[in-house]
Amino acid sequence: MAKDVIIACDMPDRESVISFLGRFEGEKPWVKIGMELFYAAGPEIVREIKARGFRIFLDLKLCDIPNTVRGAMRSLRPLGVDIINLHAFGGAEMMRAALEGLTDENGERKTKLIAVTILTSTSEEALRRELLIEKPLAETCIAYAANAQAAGLDGVVCSPLESGVIHERCGAGFLTVTPGVRFAGGERGDQVRVTTPERARALGSDYIVMGRPITGAADPVAAWRRARAEFLGGEA
Ligand code: C5P
C-alpha cells in the first residue's frame, strides 16, 4: 500500500544535498542516499541529514561474504537510518548475517533491511549470456524476493510492474520500494520501463523512489508535492 515518496539525492557532495534539502523548510521528505554521495561525503552526511529530521533510505547495495556484510551492517547500524539494502544475489546466509549486524545487544533492530533482486539495468539476455541464468527474468526476481523474505528481510527494491506479483508471493506486508517512476509526459532519462506515481499506487508499490523528476525540477518542492499527491491519492 502506498506509504510515501523517497527522493533519490544522487548528488556529488555535501553542499549540493544540504542546499537542495534546505528548500524544503518545514517539510521533511524521505531521502535516498546512494553510493555517489556516501563515498564522497562519508557517514557524516548521513548523520547530518538525519539530525535535520529527514527519514533516510541508505542505498549502498551491499554484496560480500556473510562475515564482511555482518561487520559492515554493524558499522552502519549506529547511523540509525530507516531503510538500508543489499543484493539478494549474495544469498540467504549473507542476508541473515546482515540482519544480525543490524540487530543491537538487546535483540532490537530499528533499520529495515530490503534486497535488490535483479537490477533493472540487467536485461534477460545479459542474464542468460553473462550470468548463465536461464530462467525468465521475472521468475528469477520473484524467487530472489522469496529468498529475501525467507531470510527475514522486510522487502525488496523492484520495478512497480513487479510489485503485484511480489505481494502475491510474499504477502502485502512485504515492502516493495520502486524506482523508475516518472510524471506523465515527463522526461524518461535513462530509465527504460517507467510508470507514473498514480500507476505505481494502483500496482501496489509501498514506496516510490524519484530522483531527477524532483531534483531537476524548476521547483523541487512543488514536484515532490505533486508526486505525493498522485501517489498517495486522497491520503497526501
Ligand atoms: O533519477 P531517477 O528517478 O531515475 O532515480 C532513480 C534512483 O533509483 C537512482 O538513485 C537509481 O540509482 C535508483 N535505482 C534505479 N533502478 C534500480 C535500482 C535503483 O533507478 N533498479
PDB file of C-alpha atoms and ligand atoms in Angstrom:
ATOM      1  CA  MET A   1       0.000   0.000   0.000  1.00  0.00           C
ATOM      2  CA  ALA A   2       1.267   3.472  -0.933  1.00  0.00           C
ATOM      3  CA  LYS A   3       3.219   4.919   2.003  1.00  0.00           C
ATOM      4  CA  ASP A   4       5.474   7.707   0.733  1.00  0.00           C
ATOM      5  CA  VAL A   5       7.752   9.180  -1.924  1.00  0.00           C
ATOM      6  CA  ILE A   6      11.526   8.864  -1.453  1.00  0.00           C
ATOM      7  CA  ILE A   7      13.692  11.494  -3.176  1.00  0.00           C
ATOM      8  CA  ALA A   8      16.865   9.995  -4.689  1.00  0.00           C
ATOM      9  CA  CYS A   9      19.516  12.594  -3.851  1.00  0.00           C
ATOM     10  CA  ASP A  10      22.113  11.484  -6.402  1.00  0.00           C
ATOM     11  CA  MET A  11      24.426  14.418  -5.781  1.00  0.00           C
ATOM     12  CA  PRO A  12      28.204  14.674  -5.760  1.00  0.00           C
ATOM     13  CA  ASP A  13      28.873  16.437  -2.467  1.00  0.00           C
ATOM     14  CA  ARG A  14      27.592  17.715   0.883  1.00  0.00           C
ATOM     15  CA  GLU A  15      26.974  21.276  -0.278  1.00  0.00           C
ATOM     16  CA  SER A  16      24.668  20.219  -3.123  1.00  0.00           C
ATOM     17  CA  VAL A  17      22.472  17.995  -0.985  1.00  0.00           C
ATOM     18  CA  ILE A  18      22.296  20.351   2.010  1.00  0.00           C
ATOM     19  CA  SER A  19      21.353  23.280  -0.203  1.00  0.00           C
ATOM     20  CA  PHE A  20      18.769  21.108  -2.022  1.00  0.00           C
ATOM     21  CA  LEU A  21      17.168  19.921   1.231  1.00  0.00           C
ATOM     22  CA  GLY A  22      17.218  23.485   2.565  1.00  0.00           C
ATOM     23  CA  ARG A  23      14.496  24.318   0.049  1.00  0.00           C
ATOM     24  CA  PHE A  24      12.056  22.074   1.908  1.00  0.00           C
ATOM     25  CA  GLU A  25      11.953  24.313   5.005  1.00  0.00           C
ATOM     26  CA  GLY A  26       9.419  22.765   7.403  1.00  0.00           C
ATOM     27  CA  GLU A  27       8.763  19.686   5.242  1.00  0.00           C
ATOM     28  CA  LYS A  28      10.749  16.510   5.882  1.00  0.00           C
ATOM     29  CA  PRO A  29      10.649  14.195   2.876  1.00  0.00           C
ATOM     30  CA  TRP A  30      12.241  10.755   2.709  1.00  0.00           C
ATOM     31  CA  VAL A  31      15.744  10.969   1.248  1.00  0.00           C
ATOM     32  CA  LYS A  32      17.674   8.244  -0.549  1.00  0.00           C
ATOM     33  CA  ILE A  33      21.438   8.477  -0.102  1.00  0.00           C
ATOM     34  CA  GLY A  34      23.321   6.326  -2.593  1.00  0.00           C
ATOM     35  CA  MET A  35      26.906   5.397  -3.300  1.00  0.00           C
ATOM     36  CA  GLU A  36      27.785   8.638  -5.103  1.00  0.00           C
ATOM     37  CA  LEU A  37      27.077  10.872  -2.121  1.00  0.00           C
ATOM     38  CA  PHE A  38      28.118   8.378   0.564  1.00  0.00           C
ATOM     39  CA  TYR A  39      31.534   7.721  -0.956  1.00  0.00           C
ATOM     40  CA  ALA A  40      32.124  11.451  -1.449  1.00  0.00           C
ATOM     41  CA  ALA A  41      30.835  12.774   1.862  1.00  0.00           C
ATOM     42  CA  GLY A  42      31.086   9.742   4.167  1.00  0.00           C
ATOM     43  CA  PRO A  43      28.876   8.645   7.068  1.00  0.00           C
ATOM     44  CA  GLU A  44      28.882  12.217   8.394  1.00  0.00           C
ATOM     45  CA  ILE A  45      26.444  13.300   5.683  1.00  0.00           C
ATOM     46  CA  VAL A  46      24.011  10.625   6.848  1.00  0.00           C
ATOM     47  CA  ARG A  47      24.268  11.874  10.438  1.00  0.00           C
ATOM     48  CA  GLU A  48      23.752  15.457   9.321  1.00  0.00           C
ATOM     49  CA  ILE A  49      20.676  14.743   7.194  1.00  0.00           C
ATOM     50  CA  LYS A  50      19.236  12.548   9.936  1.00  0.00           C
ATOM     51  CA  ALA A  51      19.854  15.254  12.559  1.00  0.00           C
ATOM     52  CA  ARG A  52      17.807  17.619  10.379  1.00  0.00           C
ATOM     53  CA  GLY A  53      14.857  15.271  10.751  1.00  0.00           C
ATOM     54  CA  PHE A  54      14.719  13.602   7.335  1.00  0.00           C
ATOM     55  CA  ARG A  55      13.955   9.894   7.030  1.00  0.00           C
ATOM     56  CA  ILE A  56      16.685   8.041   5.207  1.00  0.00           C
ATOM     57  CA  PHE A  57      16.962   5.106   2.828  1.00  0.00           C
ATOM     58  CA  LEU A  58      20.683   4.289   2.625  1.00  0.00           C
ATOM     59  CA  ASP A  59      21.121   2.658  -0.784  1.00  0.00           C
ATOM     60  CA  LEU A  60      24.568   1.039  -0.608  1.00  0.00           C
ATOM     61  CA  LYS A  61      23.593  -2.356  -2.118  1.00  0.00           C
ATOM     62  CA  LEU A  62      25.992  -4.481  -0.099  1.00  0.00           C
ATOM     63  CA  CYS A  63      27.145  -7.831  -1.506  1.00  0.00           C
ATOM     64  CA  ASP A  64      30.077  -9.764   0.002  1.00  0.00           C
ATOM     65  CA  ILE A  65      30.786 -12.812   2.149  1.00  0.00           C
ATOM     66  CA  PRO A  66      28.452 -13.079   5.181  1.00  0.00           C
ATOM     67  CA  ASN A  67      31.116 -12.179   7.740  1.00  0.00           C
ATOM     68  CA  THR A  68      32.045  -8.969   5.912  1.00  0.00           C
ATOM     69  CA  VAL A  69      28.433  -7.926   5.388  1.00  0.00           C
ATOM     70  CA  ARG A  70      27.624  -8.601   9.059  1.00  0.00           C
ATOM     71  CA  GLY A  71      30.528  -6.327  10.047  1.00  0.00           C
ATOM     72  CA  ALA A  72      29.580  -3.648   7.528  1.00  0.00           C
ATOM     73  CA  MET A  73      25.997  -3.567   8.814  1.00  0.00           C
ATOM     74  CA  ARG A  74      27.307  -3.416  12.387  1.00  0.00           C
ATOM     75  CA  SER A  75      29.360  -0.364  11.391  1.00  0.00           C
ATOM     76  CA  LEU A  76      26.365   1.252   9.677  1.00  0.00           C
ATOM     77  CA  ARG A  77      23.864   0.446  12.466  1.00  0.00           C
ATOM     78  CA  PRO A  78      24.688   3.486  14.685  1.00  0.00           C
ATOM     79  CA  LEU A  79      23.703   5.796  11.808  1.00  0.00           C
ATOM     80  CA  GLY A  80      20.112   4.821  12.635  1.00  0.00           C
ATOM     81  CA  VAL A  81      18.811   5.032   9.071  1.00  0.00           C
ATOM     82  CA  ASP A  82      15.241   3.914   8.402  1.00  0.00           C
ATOM     83  CA  ILE A  83      15.931   1.574   5.468  1.00  0.00           C
ATOM     84  CA  ILE A  84      19.139   0.005   4.141  1.00  0.00           C
ATOM     85  CA  ASN A  85      19.720  -2.527   1.362  1.00  0.00           C
ATOM     86  CA  LEU A  86      21.874  -5.320  -0.075  1.00  0.00           C
ATOM     87  CA  HIS A  87      21.860  -7.614  -3.105  1.00  0.00           C
ATOM     88  CA  ALA A  88      19.699 -10.751  -2.781  1.00  0.00           C
ATOM     89  CA  PHE A  89      22.289 -12.312  -5.116  1.00  0.00           C
ATOM     90  CA  GLY A  90      24.611 -12.583  -2.074  1.00  0.00           C
ATOM     91  CA  GLY A  91      22.446 -15.448  -0.815  1.00  0.00           C
ATOM     92  CA  ALA A  92      20.414 -16.343   2.264  1.00  0.00           C
ATOM     93  CA  GLU A  93      23.350 -16.733   4.637  1.00  0.00           C
ATOM     94  CA  MET A  94      24.638 -13.270   3.727  1.00  0.00           C
ATOM     95  CA  MET A  95      21.170 -11.770   4.217  1.00  0.00           C
ATOM     96  CA  ARG A  96      20.826 -13.383   7.650  1.00  0.00           C
ATOM     97  CA  ALA A  97      24.295 -12.134   8.609  1.00  0.00           C
ATOM     98  CA  ALA A  98      23.255  -8.620   7.558  1.00  0.00           C
ATOM     99  CA  LEU A  99      20.229  -8.816   9.846  1.00  0.00           C
ATOM    100  CA  GLU A 100      22.486  -9.889  12.726  1.00  0.00           C
ATOM    101  CA  GLY A 101      24.752  -6.917  12.095  1.00  0.00           C
ATOM    102  CA  LEU A 102      21.765  -4.559  12.240  1.00  0.00           C
ATOM    103  CA  THR A 103      20.456  -6.040  15.492  1.00  0.00           C
ATOM    104  CA  ASP A 104      21.635  -4.426  18.746  1.00  0.00           C
ATOM    105  CA  GLU A 105      22.674  -6.031  22.072  1.00  0.00           C
ATOM    106  CA  ASN A 106      19.027  -6.082  23.239  1.00  0.00           C
ATOM    107  CA  GLY A 107      17.921  -8.034  20.187  1.00  0.00           C
ATOM    108  CA  GLU A 108      16.287  -4.977  18.636  1.00  0.00           C
ATOM    109  CA  ARG A 109      16.563  -3.841  15.042  1.00  0.00           C
ATOM    110  CA  LYS A 110      15.471  -0.305  14.132  1.00  0.00           C
ATOM    111  CA  THR A 111      16.578  -0.289  10.478  1.00  0.00           C
ATOM    112  CA  LYS A 112      14.502  -2.094   7.861  1.00  0.00           C
ATOM    113  CA  LEU A 113      16.523  -4.276   5.506  1.00  0.00           C
ATOM    114  CA  ILE A 114      15.475  -4.724   1.883  1.00  0.00           C
ATOM    115  CA  ALA A 115      17.082  -6.571  -1.035  1.00  0.00           C
ATOM    116  CA  VAL A 116      17.758  -5.626  -4.624  1.00  0.00           C
ATOM    117  CA  THR A 117      16.504  -8.568  -6.721  1.00  0.00           C
ATOM    118  CA  ILE A 118      17.812  -8.163 -10.283  1.00  0.00           C
ATOM    119  CA  LEU A 119      18.993  -4.677 -11.251  1.00  0.00           C
ATOM    120  CA  THR A 120      16.588  -3.141 -13.750  1.00  0.00           C
ATOM    121  CA  SER A 121      19.615  -2.324 -15.903  1.00  0.00           C
ATOM    122  CA  THR A 122      20.182  -6.079 -16.449  1.00  0.00           C
ATOM    123  CA  SER A 123      18.363  -7.494 -19.449  1.00  0.00           C
ATOM    124  CA  GLU A 124      17.062 -11.034 -19.739  1.00  0.00           C
ATOM    125  CA  GLU A 125      19.625 -11.551 -22.488  1.00  0.00           C
ATOM    126  CA  ALA A 126      22.536 -10.458 -20.272  1.00  0.00           C
ATOM    127  CA  LEU A 127      21.202 -12.683 -17.507  1.00  0.00           C
ATOM    128  CA  ARG A 128      21.435 -15.681 -19.832  1.00  0.00           C
ATOM    129  CA  ARG A 129      24.577 -14.805 -21.738  1.00  0.00           C
ATOM    130  CA  GLU A 130      26.757 -13.277 -18.999  1.00  0.00           C
ATOM    131  CA  LEU A 131      25.394 -14.654 -15.739  1.00  0.00           C
ATOM    132  CA  LEU A 132      24.296 -18.007 -17.175  1.00  0.00           C
ATOM    133  CA  ILE A 133      20.834 -17.703 -15.584  1.00  0.00           C
ATOM    134  CA  GLU A 134      18.473 -19.482 -17.965  1.00  0.00           C
ATOM    135  CA  LYS A 135      15.168 -18.778 -16.196  1.00  0.00           C
ATOM    136  CA  PRO A 136      12.972 -15.852 -17.241  1.00  0.00           C
ATOM    137  CA  LEU A 137      13.941 -12.592 -15.529  1.00  0.00           C
ATOM    138  CA  ALA A 138      10.564 -12.172 -13.796  1.00  0.00           C
ATOM    139  CA  GLU A 139      10.720 -15.676 -12.334  1.00  0.00           C
ATOM    140  CA  THR A 140      14.255 -15.024 -11.044  1.00  0.00           C
ATOM    141  CA  CYS A 141      13.135 -11.719  -9.447  1.00  0.00           C
ATOM    142  CA  ILE A 142      10.252 -13.398  -7.635  1.00  0.00           C
ATOM    143  CA  ALA A 143      12.461 -16.260  -6.462  1.00  0.00           C
ATOM    144  CA  TYR A 144      15.052 -13.772  -5.123  1.00  0.00           C
ATOM    145  CA  ALA A 145      12.282 -11.849  -3.324  1.00  0.00           C
ATOM    146  CA  ALA A 146      11.058 -15.099  -1.751  1.00  0.00           C
ATOM    147  CA  ASN A 147      14.635 -15.900  -0.631  1.00  0.00           C
ATOM    148  CA  ALA A 148      14.907 -12.450   0.935  1.00  0.00           C
ATOM    149  CA  GLN A 149      11.646 -12.960   2.793  1.00  0.00           C
ATOM    150  CA  ALA A 150      12.680 -16.439   3.968  1.00  0.00           C
ATOM    151  CA  ALA A 151      15.923 -14.930   5.310  1.00  0.00           C
ATOM    152  CA  GLY A 152      13.820 -12.485   7.365  1.00  0.00           C
ATOM    153  CA  LEU A 153      14.137  -9.297   5.305  1.00  0.00           C
ATOM    154  CA  ASP A 154      11.441  -6.625   5.205  1.00  0.00           C
ATOM    155  CA  GLY A 155      11.091  -6.178   1.446  1.00  0.00           C
ATOM    156  CA  VAL A 156      12.737  -5.612  -1.911  1.00  0.00           C
ATOM    157  CA  VAL A 157      13.668  -2.943  -4.415  1.00  0.00           C
ATOM    158  CA  CYS A 158      11.873  -3.730  -7.677  1.00  0.00           C
ATOM    159  CA  SER A 159      10.025  -2.213 -10.594  1.00  0.00           C
ATOM    160  CA  PRO A 160       6.464  -1.051  -9.821  1.00  0.00           C
ATOM    161  CA  LEU A 161       5.483  -3.518 -12.536  1.00  0.00           C
ATOM    162  CA  GLU A 162       6.683  -6.352 -10.283  1.00  0.00           C
ATOM    163  CA  SER A 163       5.068  -5.108  -7.032  1.00  0.00           C
ATOM    164  CA  GLY A 164       1.857  -7.048  -7.650  1.00  0.00           C
ATOM    165  CA  VAL A 165       3.383 -10.479  -8.191  1.00  0.00           C
ATOM    166  CA  ILE A 166       5.840  -9.978  -5.343  1.00  0.00           C
ATOM    167  CA  HIS A 167       2.996  -9.085  -2.969  1.00  0.00           C
ATOM    168  CA  GLU A 168       1.069 -12.117  -4.207  1.00  0.00           C
ATOM    169  CA  ARG A 169       4.018 -14.363  -3.480  1.00  0.00           C
ATOM    170  CA  CYS A 170       5.331 -12.713  -0.298  1.00  0.00           C
ATOM    171  CA  GLY A 171       2.231 -11.044   1.175  1.00  0.00           C
ATOM    172  CA  ALA A 172       1.003  -7.460   1.378  1.00  0.00           C
ATOM    173  CA  GLY A 173       3.251  -6.652   4.350  1.00  0.00           C
ATOM    174  CA  PHE A 174       6.451  -7.334   2.385  1.00  0.00           C
ATOM    175  CA  LEU A 175       7.671  -3.927   1.230  1.00  0.00           C
ATOM    176  CA  THR A 176       8.182  -3.052  -2.430  1.00  0.00           C
ATOM    177  CA  VAL A 177      10.342   0.043  -2.910  1.00  0.00           C
ATOM    178  CA  THR A 178      10.180   1.031  -6.556  1.00  0.00           C
ATOM    179  CA  PRO A 179      12.323   3.327  -8.733  1.00  0.00           C
ATOM    180  CA  GLY A 180      11.656   4.016 -12.421  1.00  0.00           C
ATOM    181  CA  VAL A 181       8.832   6.488 -11.777  1.00  0.00           C
ATOM    182  CA  ARG A 182       8.120   9.484 -13.992  1.00  0.00           C
ATOM    183  CA  PHE A 183       5.388  12.118 -14.228  1.00  0.00           C
ATOM    184  CA  ALA A 184       3.035  11.671 -17.165  1.00  0.00           C
ATOM    185  CA  GLY A 185       4.568  13.396 -20.177  1.00  0.00           C
ATOM    186  CA  GLY A 186       7.891  13.979 -18.411  1.00  0.00           C
ATOM    187  CA  GLU A 187      11.477  13.145 -19.403  1.00  0.00           C
ATOM    188  CA  ARG A 188      12.416   9.477 -19.016  1.00  0.00           C
ATOM    189  CA  GLY A 189      16.169   9.990 -18.820  1.00  0.00           C
ATOM    190  CA  ASP A 190      17.900   6.600 -18.931  1.00  0.00           C
ATOM    191  CA  GLN A 191      15.000   4.709 -17.320  1.00  0.00           C
ATOM    192  CA  VAL A 192      13.520   2.218 -19.766  1.00  0.00           C
ATOM    193  CA  ARG A 193      10.368   0.839 -18.158  1.00  0.00           C
ATOM    194  CA  VAL A 194       8.665   3.725 -16.371  1.00  0.00           C
ATOM    195  CA  THR A 195       5.354   4.191 -14.566  1.00  0.00           C
ATOM    196  CA  THR A 196       3.634   7.273 -13.169  1.00  0.00           C
ATOM    197  CA  PRO A 197       3.166   7.758  -9.402  1.00  0.00           C
ATOM    198  CA  GLU A 198      -0.561   7.123  -9.812  1.00  0.00           C
ATOM    199  CA  ARG A 199       0.025   3.877 -11.660  1.00  0.00           C
ATOM    200  CA  ALA A 200       2.635   2.784  -9.086  1.00  0.00           C
ATOM    201  CA  ARG A 201      -0.062   3.194  -6.425  1.00  0.00           C
ATOM    202  CA  ALA A 202      -2.523   1.117  -8.472  1.00  0.00           C
ATOM    203  CA  LEU A 203       0.150  -1.575  -8.884  1.00  0.00           C
ATOM    204  CA  GLY A 204       0.687  -1.760  -5.116  1.00  0.00           C
ATOM    205  CA  SER A 205       4.096  -0.080  -4.595  1.00  0.00           C
ATOM    206  CA  ASP A 206       4.787   0.787  -0.965  1.00  0.00           C
ATOM    207  CA  TYR A 207       7.387   3.493  -1.602  1.00  0.00           C
ATOM    208  CA  ILE A 208       8.297   5.120  -4.907  1.00  0.00           C
ATOM    209  CA  VAL A 209      11.831   6.409  -5.441  1.00  0.00           C
ATOM    210  CA  MET A 210      12.037   9.501  -7.664  1.00  0.00           C
ATOM    211  CA  GLY A 211      15.251  11.314  -8.415  1.00  0.00           C
ATOM    212  CA  ARG A 212      15.643  13.604 -11.397  1.00  0.00           C
ATOM    213  CA  PRO A 213      11.932  14.435 -11.887  1.00  0.00           C
ATOM    214  CA  ILE A 214      12.169  16.092  -8.429  1.00  0.00           C
ATOM    215  CA  THR A 215      15.844  17.090  -8.053  1.00  0.00           C
ATOM    216  CA  GLY A 216      15.967  18.523 -11.591  1.00  0.00           C
ATOM    217  CA  ALA A 217      12.627  20.351 -11.429  1.00  0.00           C
ATOM    218  CA  ALA A 218      12.491  24.150 -11.507  1.00  0.00           C
ATOM    219  CA  ASP A 219      10.516  23.907  -8.243  1.00  0.00           C
ATOM    220  CA  PRO A 220      11.561  20.655  -6.497  1.00  0.00           C
ATOM    221  CA  VAL A 221       9.219  21.174  -3.548  1.00  0.00           C
ATOM    222  CA  ALA A 222       6.223  21.528  -5.886  1.00  0.00           C
ATOM    223  CA  ALA A 223       7.364  18.438  -7.842  1.00  0.00           C
ATOM    224  CA  TRP A 224       7.674  16.444  -4.594  1.00  0.00           C
ATOM    225  CA  ARG A 225       4.187  17.599  -3.503  1.00  0.00           C
ATOM    226  CA  ARG A 226       2.789  16.606  -6.873  1.00  0.00           C
ATOM    227  CA  ALA A 227       4.438  13.154  -6.629  1.00  0.00           C
ATOM    228  CA  ARG A 228       2.963  12.634  -3.149  1.00  0.00           C
ATOM    229  CA  ALA A 229      -0.478  13.802  -4.199  1.00  0.00           C
ATOM    230  CA  GLU A 230      -0.510  11.473  -7.208  1.00  0.00           C
ATOM    231  CA  PHE A 231       0.997   8.508  -5.346  1.00  0.00           C
ATOM    232  CA  LEU A 232      -0.939   8.775  -2.097  1.00  0.00           C
ATOM    233  CA  GLY A 233      -4.175   9.926  -3.713  1.00  0.00           C
ATOM    234  CA  GLY A 234      -6.572  11.161  -1.062  1.00  0.00           C
ATOM    235  CA  GLU A 235      -4.058  10.316   1.694  1.00  0.00           C
ATOM    236  CA  ALA A 236      -1.449  13.015   0.829  1.00  0.00           C
TER     237      ALA A 236
HETATM  238  O1  C5P B   1      16.551   9.973 -11.251  1.00  0.00           O
HETATM  239  P1  C5P B   1      15.778   8.711 -11.146  1.00  0.00           P
HETATM  240  O2  C5P B   1      14.326   8.893 -10.756  1.00  0.00           O
HETATM  241  O3  C5P B   1      15.931   7.809 -12.368  1.00  0.00           O
HETATM  242  O4  C5P B   1      16.464   7.963  -9.918  1.00  0.00           O
HETATM  243  C1  C5P B   1      16.151   6.636  -9.577  1.00  0.00           C
HETATM  244  C2  C5P B   1      17.013   6.205  -8.450  1.00  0.00           C
HETATM  245  O5  C5P B   1      16.721   4.829  -8.155  1.00  0.00           O
HETATM  246  C3  C5P B   1      18.509   6.274  -8.724  1.00  0.00           C
HETATM  247  O6  C5P B   1      19.154   6.603  -7.499  1.00  0.00           O
HETATM  248  C4  C5P B   1      18.864   4.867  -9.144  1.00  0.00           C
HETATM  249  O7  C5P B   1      20.194   4.523  -8.814  1.00  0.00           O
HETATM  250  C5  C5P B   1      17.891   4.036  -8.311  1.00  0.00           C
HETATM  251  N1  C5P B   1      17.582   2.730  -8.864  1.00  0.00           N
HETATM  252  C6  C5P B   1      17.000   2.546 -10.106  1.00  0.00           C
HETATM  253  N2  C5P B   1      16.723   1.285 -10.556  1.00  0.00           N
HETATM  254  C7  C5P B   1      17.013   0.223  -9.791  1.00  0.00           C
HETATM  255  C8  C5P B   1      17.576   0.393  -8.533  1.00  0.00           C
HETATM  256  C9  C5P B   1      17.861   1.676  -8.094  1.00  0.00           C
HETATM  257  O8  C5P B   1      16.719   3.512 -10.802  1.00  0.00           O
HETATM  258  N3  C5P B   1      16.697  -0.985 -10.203  1.00  0.00           N
END
